[in-house]
Amino acid sequence: MDHATTDTLQKRNNPFSEQTAGEYFVGREEEFRQFQANLDGLEGGIANHAFVAGLHGAGKTSYLDRLVTTARDRGFVGVLTNVPEKGKAVEQVKGILWAIATALEEWGKGVPEKLKTGADWEKGDSSTLFRQVKSQSLDPDRVRKDLSTLWSVAKDADASGIVVCVDEAQWLQPEALSSIKTAFEAQTHVMAIISLRLPTVKASLKKDGRARLEEIAADAGGDIGASRLYTTEIEMGPFADDNEAKQCIDRRLVNNAISFENNLSYEIIQLADRVPREIIRYSQKVYARAHGTGLPRAPASLLDEVVREHHSAEVAQAGMLIEELSMSVRSLLKALLDLDGEATDRQLAQRIQAKVDSVTLTMITNGINSQLDAVCNKFSGLARNENVFRVTNRVHFYALRIALEEQ
C-alpha cells in the first residue's frame, strides 16, 4: 500500500475529518427550539428572518446546515448557499436564486410530477420561468417575481415553505442586500437566515452583527429596511461550557476503534477555548497520531506532540525564555502552571513557603513580583494585572509546560 493510499484511509477513518457537521452538531438547543417555533410560524404564513453572528470557526456554517436538515425533515424546502467574497451584486443574487431553484428541484424528486426549476434556471436566456437569470443588471422587481415563482412551484408541490440559509453574508453588496429584502418581505412563506462572520468583537456579537448589516444597508441608498428585515439576532460564540464542548468530541468517538482519555478531551477543549472549529482541528490531529501509532486509547501526551508541531514558534520562544531563567523563576512558573496559569503573588508565595509570618510573606511576594515582572517584559505569554499573574492563552500555557519539562 503506497503512502497516498495510507493517508486516504487514515483520513476516511478519522471521524474529525468527516464533513458531516449537521450529524455531529451539538449545543445551541435554545436556538433550535426557537427555530422550530419559527417553522410553525412560517407554515402559517409568518416569516421570521434572522441573522447569525460569530467569529471564524464558531460553528455558523454547521448551524445553518442543521437548520436546513431540520427544515427538510418537516416538509420545508431547505436551502444552503454562500456569498462569494468578491462577487458582483447581480451575481450574488443570482447565486441565491439558483440555489433555491436547485434545492427545490432536489426536494421535489418525490412528488408525482418532477420539478424542473433548477434545470430551467440553468437555461439562462432560454428560461421560461425566471427573469433575473436573463439579465446582467440587478432588478429588484425581477428578483421579487422570481422568488414568487419559486414559492408558487413549491406550494403546488405541497411544500410547507422555503427556508433559505445564506452563509458568509457579510460579503453581500449593498444592492444585493436591498434586492433580497424586496423579494423576501413580499413572501410570507419564505424565510431567510443569514450568517455574518465578524473579524473581532467590539460591543457584542449581536450588536456588531447588526452594525455590519446597517453599514451595508446604508450604502444601498440608505435602505435601512434591508438590515431590519432580520428581526431575530443569534449569537454564535464558543460552547457554553466544557461539558457541552466535550459532546463535540464524544459524539464522533462513539463506536470508534480509538477513544480519548477523559482528561485529554478537556485539555483539547481548554486549548481551543471551546471554539468548535479549533476543538475539531486539535482532535483530528491527536486522533491521527493515535491511529498512526496503533493506540486504542489516545493519551494526553499526544496533545503535547500536536502543540510542538503546530505551535513550534511559541514552543521555541518559551524554550529560549526558560534557558535564560534561574531555577527559582522556573519554580515560580511551574507553580503558576499548577494553578492553571493564573494566580496572585500571595498564592505563589504560599506555594513556595506555606507557613510564614506576615512580614516574611510580604518579602516573598515582593520578590515574586520583581522576578515575574521581568518575565512579563520579555515574554508576551505572561501578563500581570495588579497582583494577579496570568498566562495569556492556552497555547502559551502548553508551550511553557513543554519547555519546563524539557529543561
CSV table of C-alpha atoms in Angstrom, one decimal:
chain,number,residue,atom,x,y,z
A,1,MET,CA,0.0,0.0,0.0
A,2,ASP,CA,1.5,3.3,-1.0
A,3,HIS,CA,1.8,6.4,1.1
A,4,ALA,CA,-1.1,8.2,-0.6
A,5,THR,CA,-3.4,5.3,-0.1
A,6,THR,CA,-2.5,5.1,3.6
A,7,ASP,CA,-3.2,8.8,4.0
A,8,THR,CA,-6.6,8.4,2.3
A,9,LEU,CA,-7.6,5.6,4.6
A,10,GLN,CA,-6.4,7.4,7.7
A,11,LYS,CA,-8.5,10.5,6.7
A,12,ARG,CA,-11.5,8.3,6.0
A,13,ASN,CA,-11.2,6.6,9.3
A,14,ASN,CA,-10.7,9.9,11.2
A,15,PRO,CA,-14.2,11.0,12.4
A,16,PHE,CA,-12.8,14.5,12.9
A,17,SER,CA,-12.1,14.8,9.2
A,18,GLU,CA,-15.6,14.0,8.0
A,19,GLN,CA,-17.7,16.8,6.6
A,20,THR,CA,-20.8,15.9,8.4
A,21,ALA,CA,-21.4,19.0,10.5
A,22,GLY,CA,-25.2,18.5,10.7
A,23,GLU,CA,-25.0,15.0,12.0
A,24,TYR,CA,-22.5,15.8,14.8
A,25,PHE,CA,-23.7,19.2,15.7
A,26,VAL,CA,-24.2,19.7,19.5
A,27,GLY,CA,-25.4,22.5,21.7
A,28,ARG,CA,-27.4,25.6,20.7
A,29,GLU,CA,-30.6,23.8,22.0
A,30,GLU,CA,-32.4,27.0,22.8
A,31,GLU,CA,-31.7,28.4,19.3
A,32,PHE,CA,-33.1,25.1,17.7
A,33,ARG,CA,-36.2,25.3,19.8
A,34,GLN,CA,-36.7,28.9,18.6
A,35,PHE,CA,-36.2,27.7,15.0
A,36,GLN,CA,-38.8,25.0,15.4
A,37,ALA,CA,-41.2,27.7,16.6
A,38,ASN,CA,-40.3,29.9,13.6
A,39,LEU,CA,-41.1,27.0,11.3
A,40,ASP,CA,-44.5,26.7,12.9
A,41,GLY,CA,-45.0,30.4,12.2
A,42,LEU,CA,-43.7,30.1,8.6
A,43,GLU,CA,-46.2,27.3,7.9
A,44,GLY,CA,-48.9,29.7,8.9
A,45,GLY,CA,-47.6,32.5,6.8
A,46,ILE,CA,-45.3,34.4,9.2
A,47,ALA,CA,-41.7,34.6,8.1
A,48,ASN,CA,-39.3,35.5,10.9
A,49,HIS,CA,-36.0,36.3,9.2
A,50,ALA,CA,-32.8,36.1,11.3
A,51,PHE,CA,-29.1,36.7,11.2
A,52,VAL,CA,-26.4,34.6,12.9
A,53,ALA,CA,-23.2,36.5,14.0
A,54,GLY,CA,-20.0,34.9,15.1
A,55,LEU,CA,-16.2,34.8,14.8
A,56,HIS,CA,-14.4,32.5,12.4
A,57,GLY,CA,-14.8,28.9,13.5
A,58,ALA,CA,-17.7,29.4,15.9
A,59,GLY,CA,-19.9,26.9,14.0
A,60,LYS,CA,-22.1,29.2,11.9
A,61,THR,CA,-22.0,27.0,8.8
A,62,SER,CA,-22.6,23.9,10.8
A,63,TYR,CA,-25.6,25.6,12.5
A,64,LEU,CA,-27.1,26.6,9.1
A,65,ASP,CA,-26.6,23.1,7.8
A,66,ARG,CA,-28.5,21.7,10.8
A,67,LEU,CA,-31.3,24.2,10.2
A,68,VAL,CA,-31.6,23.1,6.6
A,69,THR,CA,-31.8,19.4,7.6
A,70,THR,CA,-34.4,20.2,10.3
A,71,ALA,CA,-36.5,22.2,7.8
A,72,ARG,CA,-36.4,19.4,5.2
A,73,ASP,CA,-37.4,16.9,7.8
A,74,ARG,CA,-40.5,18.9,8.5
A,75,GLY,CA,-41.6,19.2,4.8
A,76,PHE,CA,-40.0,22.6,4.0
A,77,VAL,CA,-37.6,23.2,1.1
A,78,GLY,CA,-34.3,23.8,2.8
A,79,VAL,CA,-31.5,25.7,1.0
A,80,LEU,CA,-27.9,26.3,2.0
A,81,THR,CA,-25.8,28.6,-0.1
A,82,ASN,CA,-23.0,31.1,0.5
A,83,VAL,CA,-21.9,34.6,-0.8
A,84,PRO,CA,-18.6,34.9,-2.6
A,85,GLU,CA,-16.3,37.5,-1.2
A,86,LYS,CA,-15.6,39.4,-4.4
A,87,GLY,CA,-18.9,38.8,-6.3
A,88,LYS,CA,-20.9,41.5,-8.0
A,89,ALA,CA,-24.3,42.2,-6.6
A,90,VAL,CA,-26.2,40.7,-9.5
A,91,GLU,CA,-24.1,37.5,-9.4
A,92,GLN,CA,-24.6,37.2,-5.7
A,93,VAL,CA,-28.4,37.5,-6.0
A,94,LYS,CA,-28.4,35.1,-9.0
A,95,GLY,CA,-26.4,32.6,-6.9
A,96,ILE,CA,-29.1,32.7,-4.2
A,97,LEU,CA,-31.9,32.2,-6.6
A,98,TRP,CA,-30.1,29.4,-8.4
A,99,ALA,CA,-29.5,27.7,-5.1
A,100,ILE,CA,-33.2,27.9,-4.2
A,101,ALA,CA,-34.2,26.6,-7.7
A,102,THR,CA,-31.7,23.7,-7.4
A,103,ALA,CA,-32.8,22.8,-3.9
A,104,LEU,CA,-36.5,22.9,-4.9
A,105,GLU,CA,-35.9,20.5,-7.8
A,106,GLU,CA,-34.0,18.2,-5.5
A,107,TRP,CA,-36.7,18.4,-2.8
A,108,GLY,CA,-39.4,17.6,-5.5
A,109,LYS,CA,-37.9,14.3,-6.6
A,110,GLY,CA,-40.6,12.6,-4.5
A,111,VAL,CA,-43.6,14.4,-6.0
A,112,PRO,CA,-45.6,12.8,-8.8
A,113,GLU,CA,-44.6,15.4,-11.4
A,114,LYS,CA,-40.8,16.1,-11.5
A,115,LEU,CA,-40.0,19.7,-10.7
A,116,LYS,CA,-37.6,21.3,-13.2
A,117,THR,CA,-36.8,24.6,-11.5
A,118,GLY,CA,-33.0,24.1,-11.4
A,119,ALA,CA,-32.8,22.9,-14.9
A,120,ASP,CA,-34.9,25.8,-16.1
A,121,TRP,CA,-32.7,28.3,-14.3
A,122,GLU,CA,-29.6,26.8,-16.0
A,123,LYS,CA,-31.1,27.5,-19.4
A,124,GLY,CA,-30.2,31.2,-18.9
A,125,ASP,CA,-31.7,33.3,-21.6
A,126,SER,CA,-33.9,30.4,-22.7
A,127,SER,CA,-35.5,30.1,-19.2
A,128,THR,CA,-39.3,30.0,-19.3
A,129,LEU,CA,-39.8,30.5,-15.5
A,130,PHE,CA,-37.3,33.1,-14.5
A,131,ARG,CA,-36.5,36.7,-15.3
A,132,GLN,CA,-33.3,37.8,-13.4
A,133,VAL,CA,-31.3,35.0,-15.0
A,134,LYS,CA,-31.6,36.7,-18.4
A,135,SER,CA,-30.2,40.0,-17.3
A,136,GLN,CA,-26.7,41.2,-16.3
A,137,SER,CA,-28.1,44.1,-14.3
A,138,LEU,CA,-29.9,43.7,-11.0
A,139,ASP,CA,-33.6,44.5,-11.0
A,140,PRO,CA,-35.3,44.1,-7.6
A,141,ASP,CA,-38.7,43.6,-9.3
A,142,ARG,CA,-37.3,40.6,-11.4
A,143,VAL,CA,-35.8,39.1,-8.2
A,144,ARG,CA,-39.2,39.5,-6.4
A,145,LYS,CA,-41.1,37.8,-9.2
A,146,ASP,CA,-38.5,35.0,-9.5
A,147,LEU,CA,-38.8,34.3,-5.8
A,148,SER,CA,-42.6,34.4,-6.1
A,149,THR,CA,-42.4,31.8,-8.9
A,150,LEU,CA,-40.2,29.6,-6.8
A,151,TRP,CA,-42.7,29.7,-3.9
A,152,SER,CA,-45.6,29.1,-6.3
A,153,VAL,CA,-43.9,25.9,-7.6
A,154,ALA,CA,-43.1,24.8,-4.1
A,155,LYS,CA,-46.6,25.4,-2.9
A,156,ASP,CA,-48.1,23.4,-5.7
A,157,ALA,CA,-45.8,20.6,-4.7
A,158,ASP,CA,-47.2,20.7,-1.2
A,159,ALA,CA,-44.1,22.2,0.5
A,160,SER,CA,-44.8,23.9,3.8
A,161,GLY,CA,-42.5,26.8,3.0
A,162,ILE,CA,-39.0,27.6,1.9
A,163,VAL,CA,-36.1,28.2,4.3
A,164,VAL,CA,-33.1,29.9,2.7
A,165,CYS,CA,-29.8,29.8,4.7
A,166,VAL,CA,-27.1,32.2,3.3
A,167,ASP,CA,-23.6,31.8,4.7
A,168,GLU,CA,-20.9,34.5,4.6
A,169,ALA,CA,-23.5,37.2,4.2
A,170,GLN,CA,-21.0,39.8,5.4
A,171,TRP,CA,-19.8,39.9,1.7
A,172,LEU,CA,-23.2,40.9,0.3
A,173,GLN,CA,-23.0,44.0,-1.8
A,174,PRO,CA,-25.4,46.8,-0.8
A,175,GLU,CA,-27.6,46.4,-3.9
A,176,ALA,CA,-27.8,42.7,-3.3
A,177,LEU,CA,-28.9,43.1,0.3
A,178,SER,CA,-31.6,45.6,-0.8
A,179,SER,CA,-32.9,43.4,-3.6
A,180,ILE,CA,-33.1,40.4,-1.3
A,181,LYS,CA,-35.1,42.4,1.1
A,182,THR,CA,-37.6,43.5,-1.5
A,183,ALA,CA,-38.1,39.9,-2.6
A,184,PHE,CA,-38.3,38.3,0.9
A,185,GLU,CA,-40.6,40.8,2.5
A,186,ALA,CA,-43.2,40.0,-0.2
A,187,GLN,CA,-43.2,36.3,0.6
A,188,THR,CA,-44.8,35.2,3.8
A,189,HIS,CA,-43.8,31.5,3.3
A,190,VAL,CA,-40.2,32.1,2.6
A,191,MET,CA,-37.7,32.7,5.5
A,192,ALA,CA,-34.1,33.8,5.3
A,193,ILE,CA,-31.4,33.1,7.8
A,194,ILE,CA,-28.0,34.7,7.0
A,195,SER,CA,-24.7,34.3,8.8
A,196,LEU,CA,-22.2,37.1,9.3
A,197,ARG,CA,-18.5,36.3,10.1
A,198,LEU,CA,-17.1,39.1,12.2
A,199,PRO,CA,-13.3,39.9,12.3
A,200,THR,CA,-13.4,40.9,16.0
A,201,VAL,CA,-15.9,41.6,18.8
A,202,LYS,CA,-16.2,45.3,19.7
A,203,ALA,CA,-19.5,45.5,21.6
A,204,SER,CA,-21.2,42.1,21.4
A,205,LEU,CA,-21.8,39.6,18.6
A,206,LYS,CA,-25.4,40.7,18.2
A,207,LYS,CA,-24.6,44.4,18.2
A,208,ASP,CA,-21.7,44.0,15.9
A,209,GLY,CA,-23.7,41.8,13.5
A,210,ARG,CA,-26.5,44.4,13.5
A,211,ALA,CA,-23.9,47.2,12.9
A,212,ARG,CA,-22.5,45.3,9.9
A,213,LEU,CA,-25.9,44.9,8.3
A,214,GLU,CA,-26.8,48.5,8.9
A,215,GLU,CA,-23.5,49.5,7.3
A,216,ILE,CA,-24.3,47.6,4.1
A,217,ALA,CA,-27.8,48.9,4.1
A,218,ALA,CA,-26.7,52.5,4.5
A,219,ASP,CA,-24.6,52.0,1.3
A,220,ALA,CA,-27.7,50.8,-0.5
A,221,GLY,CA,-29.1,54.3,-0.8
A,222,GLY,CA,-29.9,54.4,2.9
A,223,ASP,CA,-32.2,51.3,2.6
A,224,ILE,CA,-32.2,50.7,6.3
A,225,GLY,CA,-35.1,48.3,5.9
A,226,ALA,CA,-32.6,45.9,4.2
A,227,SER,CA,-31.0,45.3,7.6
A,228,ARG,CA,-34.2,45.5,9.7
A,229,LEU,CA,-35.7,42.6,7.7
A,230,TYR,CA,-33.7,40.3,10.0
A,231,THR,CA,-35.6,40.7,13.3
A,232,THR,CA,-34.1,37.7,15.1
A,233,GLU,CA,-30.5,38.0,16.3
A,234,ILE,CA,-28.5,34.9,17.1
A,235,GLU,CA,-25.0,34.8,18.7
A,236,MET,CA,-22.7,32.0,17.7
A,237,GLY,CA,-19.8,32.0,20.2
A,238,PRO,CA,-17.8,29.3,21.8
A,239,PHE,CA,-19.6,26.4,23.5
A,240,ALA,CA,-21.4,27.4,26.7
A,241,ASP,CA,-19.4,25.1,29.0
A,242,ASP,CA,-16.8,22.3,29.0
A,243,ASN,CA,-19.4,19.5,29.1
A,244,GLU,CA,-21.2,20.9,26.1
A,245,ALA,CA,-17.9,21.1,24.2
A,246,LYS,CA,-17.0,17.6,25.2
A,247,GLN,CA,-20.1,16.3,23.4
A,248,CYS,CA,-18.5,17.7,20.2
A,249,ILE,CA,-15.7,15.1,20.7
A,250,ASP,CA,-17.6,12.3,22.3
A,251,ARG,CA,-20.2,12.0,19.5
A,252,ARG,CA,-17.5,11.4,16.9
A,253,LEU,CA,-15.9,8.8,19.0
A,254,VAL,CA,-19.0,6.6,19.6
A,255,ASN,CA,-18.4,3.0,18.5
A,256,ASN,CA,-15.0,4.1,17.2
A,257,ALA,CA,-11.8,1.9,17.4
A,258,ILE,CA,-9.9,4.8,19.1
A,259,SER,CA,-11.1,6.6,22.2
A,260,PHE,CA,-9.7,9.6,24.1
A,261,GLU,CA,-8.6,9.7,27.7
A,262,ASN,CA,-11.1,11.8,29.6
A,263,ASN,CA,-8.6,14.4,30.6
A,264,LEU,CA,-7.3,14.6,27.0
A,265,SER,CA,-10.8,15.8,25.8
A,266,TYR,CA,-10.9,18.5,28.5
A,267,GLU,CA,-7.3,19.6,27.7
A,268,ILE,CA,-8.2,19.9,24.0
A,269,ILE,CA,-11.3,22.0,25.0
A,270,GLN,CA,-9.2,24.4,27.1
A,271,LEU,CA,-6.5,24.7,24.4
A,272,ALA,CA,-9.3,25.5,21.8
A,273,ASP,CA,-11.0,28.0,24.2
A,274,ARG,CA,-14.2,26.0,23.5
A,275,VAL,CA,-14.2,27.2,19.9
A,276,PRO,CA,-15.9,24.4,17.8
A,277,ARG,CA,-13.5,24.7,14.8
A,278,GLU,CA,-10.4,24.6,17.0
A,279,ILE,CA,-11.7,21.6,19.0
A,280,ILE,CA,-12.2,19.6,15.8
A,281,ARG,CA,-8.8,20.7,14.5
A,282,TYR,CA,-6.9,19.6,17.5
A,283,SER,CA,-8.9,16.4,17.9
A,284,GLN,CA,-8.3,15.5,14.3
A,285,LYS,CA,-4.5,15.8,14.8
A,286,VAL,CA,-4.5,13.9,18.0
A,287,TYR,CA,-6.6,11.1,16.5
A,288,ALA,CA,-4.3,10.9,13.5
A,289,ARG,CA,-1.3,10.4,15.8
A,290,ALA,CA,-3.1,7.7,17.8
A,291,HIS,CA,-4.2,6.0,14.6
A,292,GLY,CA,-0.6,6.1,13.2
A,293,THR,CA,0.9,4.5,16.3
A,294,GLY,CA,-1.9,1.9,16.8
A,295,LEU,CA,-3.0,3.2,20.1
A,296,PRO,CA,-6.6,2.2,21.0
A,297,ARG,CA,-6.8,5.0,23.6
A,298,ALA,CA,-5.2,8.3,23.0
A,299,PRO,CA,-3.3,9.7,26.0
A,300,ALA,CA,-3.0,13.4,26.9
A,301,SER,CA,0.7,13.3,25.9
A,302,LEU,CA,-0.3,13.3,22.2
A,303,LEU,CA,-1.6,16.8,22.6
A,304,ASP,CA,1.8,18.0,23.6
A,305,GLU,CA,3.1,16.5,20.4
A,306,VAL,CA,0.5,18.4,18.4
A,307,VAL,CA,1.4,21.6,20.2
A,308,ARG,CA,5.1,21.0,19.5
A,309,GLU,CA,4.4,20.6,15.8
A,310,HIS,CA,1.7,23.1,15.1
A,311,HIS,CA,2.8,25.8,17.5
A,312,SER,CA,6.5,25.4,17.1
A,313,ALA,CA,7.2,29.2,17.2
A,314,GLU,CA,5.6,29.6,20.6
A,315,VAL,CA,7.3,26.5,21.9
A,316,ALA,CA,10.7,27.7,20.7
A,317,GLN,CA,10.1,31.1,22.2
A,318,ALA,CA,9.2,29.5,25.5
A,319,GLY,CA,12.3,27.3,25.3
A,320,MET,CA,14.6,30.3,24.8
A,321,LEU,CA,12.9,32.1,27.7
A,322,ILE,CA,13.3,29.1,30.1
A,323,GLU,CA,17.0,28.7,29.3
A,324,GLU,CA,17.6,32.3,30.5
A,325,LEU,CA,15.8,31.9,33.8
A,326,SER,CA,17.1,30.9,37.1
A,327,MET,CA,15.9,27.8,38.9
A,328,SER,CA,13.9,29.9,41.3
A,329,VAL,CA,11.9,31.7,38.5
A,330,ARG,CA,11.4,28.3,36.8
A,331,SER,CA,9.9,27.1,40.0
A,332,LEU,CA,7.5,30.1,40.1
A,333,LEU,CA,6.4,29.4,36.6
A,334,LYS,CA,5.8,25.7,37.4
A,335,ALA,CA,3.7,26.8,40.4
A,336,LEU,CA,1.7,29.2,38.2
A,337,LEU,CA,1.0,26.4,35.7
A,338,ASP,CA,0.0,24.1,38.6
A,339,LEU,CA,-2.6,26.8,39.4
A,340,ASP,CA,-3.9,26.5,35.9
A,341,GLY,CA,-2.0,29.5,34.6
A,342,GLU,CA,-3.5,32.2,36.9
A,343,ALA,CA,-2.6,33.1,40.5
A,344,THR,CA,-2.0,36.0,42.8
A,345,ASP,CA,1.5,36.8,44.1
A,346,ARG,CA,0.3,35.7,47.5
A,347,GLN,CA,-0.8,32.3,46.2
A,348,LEU,CA,2.5,31.8,44.6
A,349,ALA,CA,4.3,32.8,47.8
A,350,GLN,CA,2.3,30.3,49.8
A,351,ARG,CA,3.3,27.6,47.3
A,352,ILE,CA,6.9,28.3,48.0
A,353,GLN,CA,6.6,28.6,51.7
A,354,ALA,CA,3.3,27.7,53.3
A,355,LYS,CA,3.7,28.8,56.9
A,356,VAL,CA,5.4,32.1,57.4
A,357,ASP,CA,4.7,35.3,59.3
A,358,SER,CA,3.2,38.3,57.5
A,359,VAL,CA,6.5,40.1,57.3
A,360,THR,CA,8.2,37.2,55.6
A,361,LEU,CA,5.2,36.7,53.3
A,362,THR,CA,5.4,40.3,52.2
A,363,MET,CA,9.1,39.9,51.4
A,364,ILE,CA,8.4,36.8,49.4
A,365,THR,CA,5.6,38.4,47.4
A,366,ASN,CA,7.8,41.4,46.6
A,367,GLY,CA,10.5,39.1,45.3
A,368,ILE,CA,7.9,37.2,43.2
A,369,ASN,CA,6.6,40.4,41.7
A,370,SER,CA,10.1,41.6,40.8
A,371,GLN,CA,11.1,38.3,39.2
A,372,LEU,CA,7.8,37.7,37.3
A,373,ASP,CA,7.6,41.3,36.1
A,374,ALA,CA,10.9,40.8,34.4
A,375,VAL,CA,9.4,37.7,32.6
A,376,CYS,CA,6.4,39.7,31.6
A,377,ASN,CA,8.6,42.3,30.0
A,378,LYS,CA,10.3,39.8,27.7
A,379,PHE,CA,7.6,37.2,27.2
A,380,SER,CA,4.1,38.0,25.7
A,381,GLY,CA,2.7,34.8,27.1
A,382,LEU,CA,2.7,36.1,30.6
A,383,ALA,CA,0.9,39.2,31.9
A,384,ARG,CA,0.2,40.9,35.2
A,385,ASN,CA,-2.9,42.8,36.3
A,386,GLU,CA,-2.3,44.3,39.7
A,387,ASN,CA,-1.3,41.4,41.9
A,388,VAL,CA,-2.5,38.6,39.5
A,389,PHE,CA,-0.2,36.9,37.1
A,390,ARG,CA,-1.8,35.1,34.1
A,391,VAL,CA,-0.6,33.0,31.2
A,392,THR,CA,-2.3,34.9,28.3
A,393,ASN,CA,-3.6,31.9,26.4
A,394,ARG,CA,-3.6,28.1,26.4
A,395,VAL,CA,-1.0,27.8,23.6
A,396,HIS,CA,1.5,29.7,25.7
A,397,PHE,CA,0.4,27.6,28.7
A,398,TYR,CA,1.3,24.4,26.8
A,399,ALA,CA,4.5,25.9,25.3
A,400,LEU,CA,5.7,26.9,28.8
A,401,ARG,CA,4.9,23.5,30.2
A,402,ILE,CA,6.7,21.7,27.4
A,403,ALA,CA,9.7,24.0,27.7
A,404,LEU,CA,9.9,23.5,31.5
A,405,GLU,CA,9.6,19.7,31.2
A,406,GLU,CA,12.4,19.6,28.6
A,407,GLN,CA,14.9,21.5,30.8
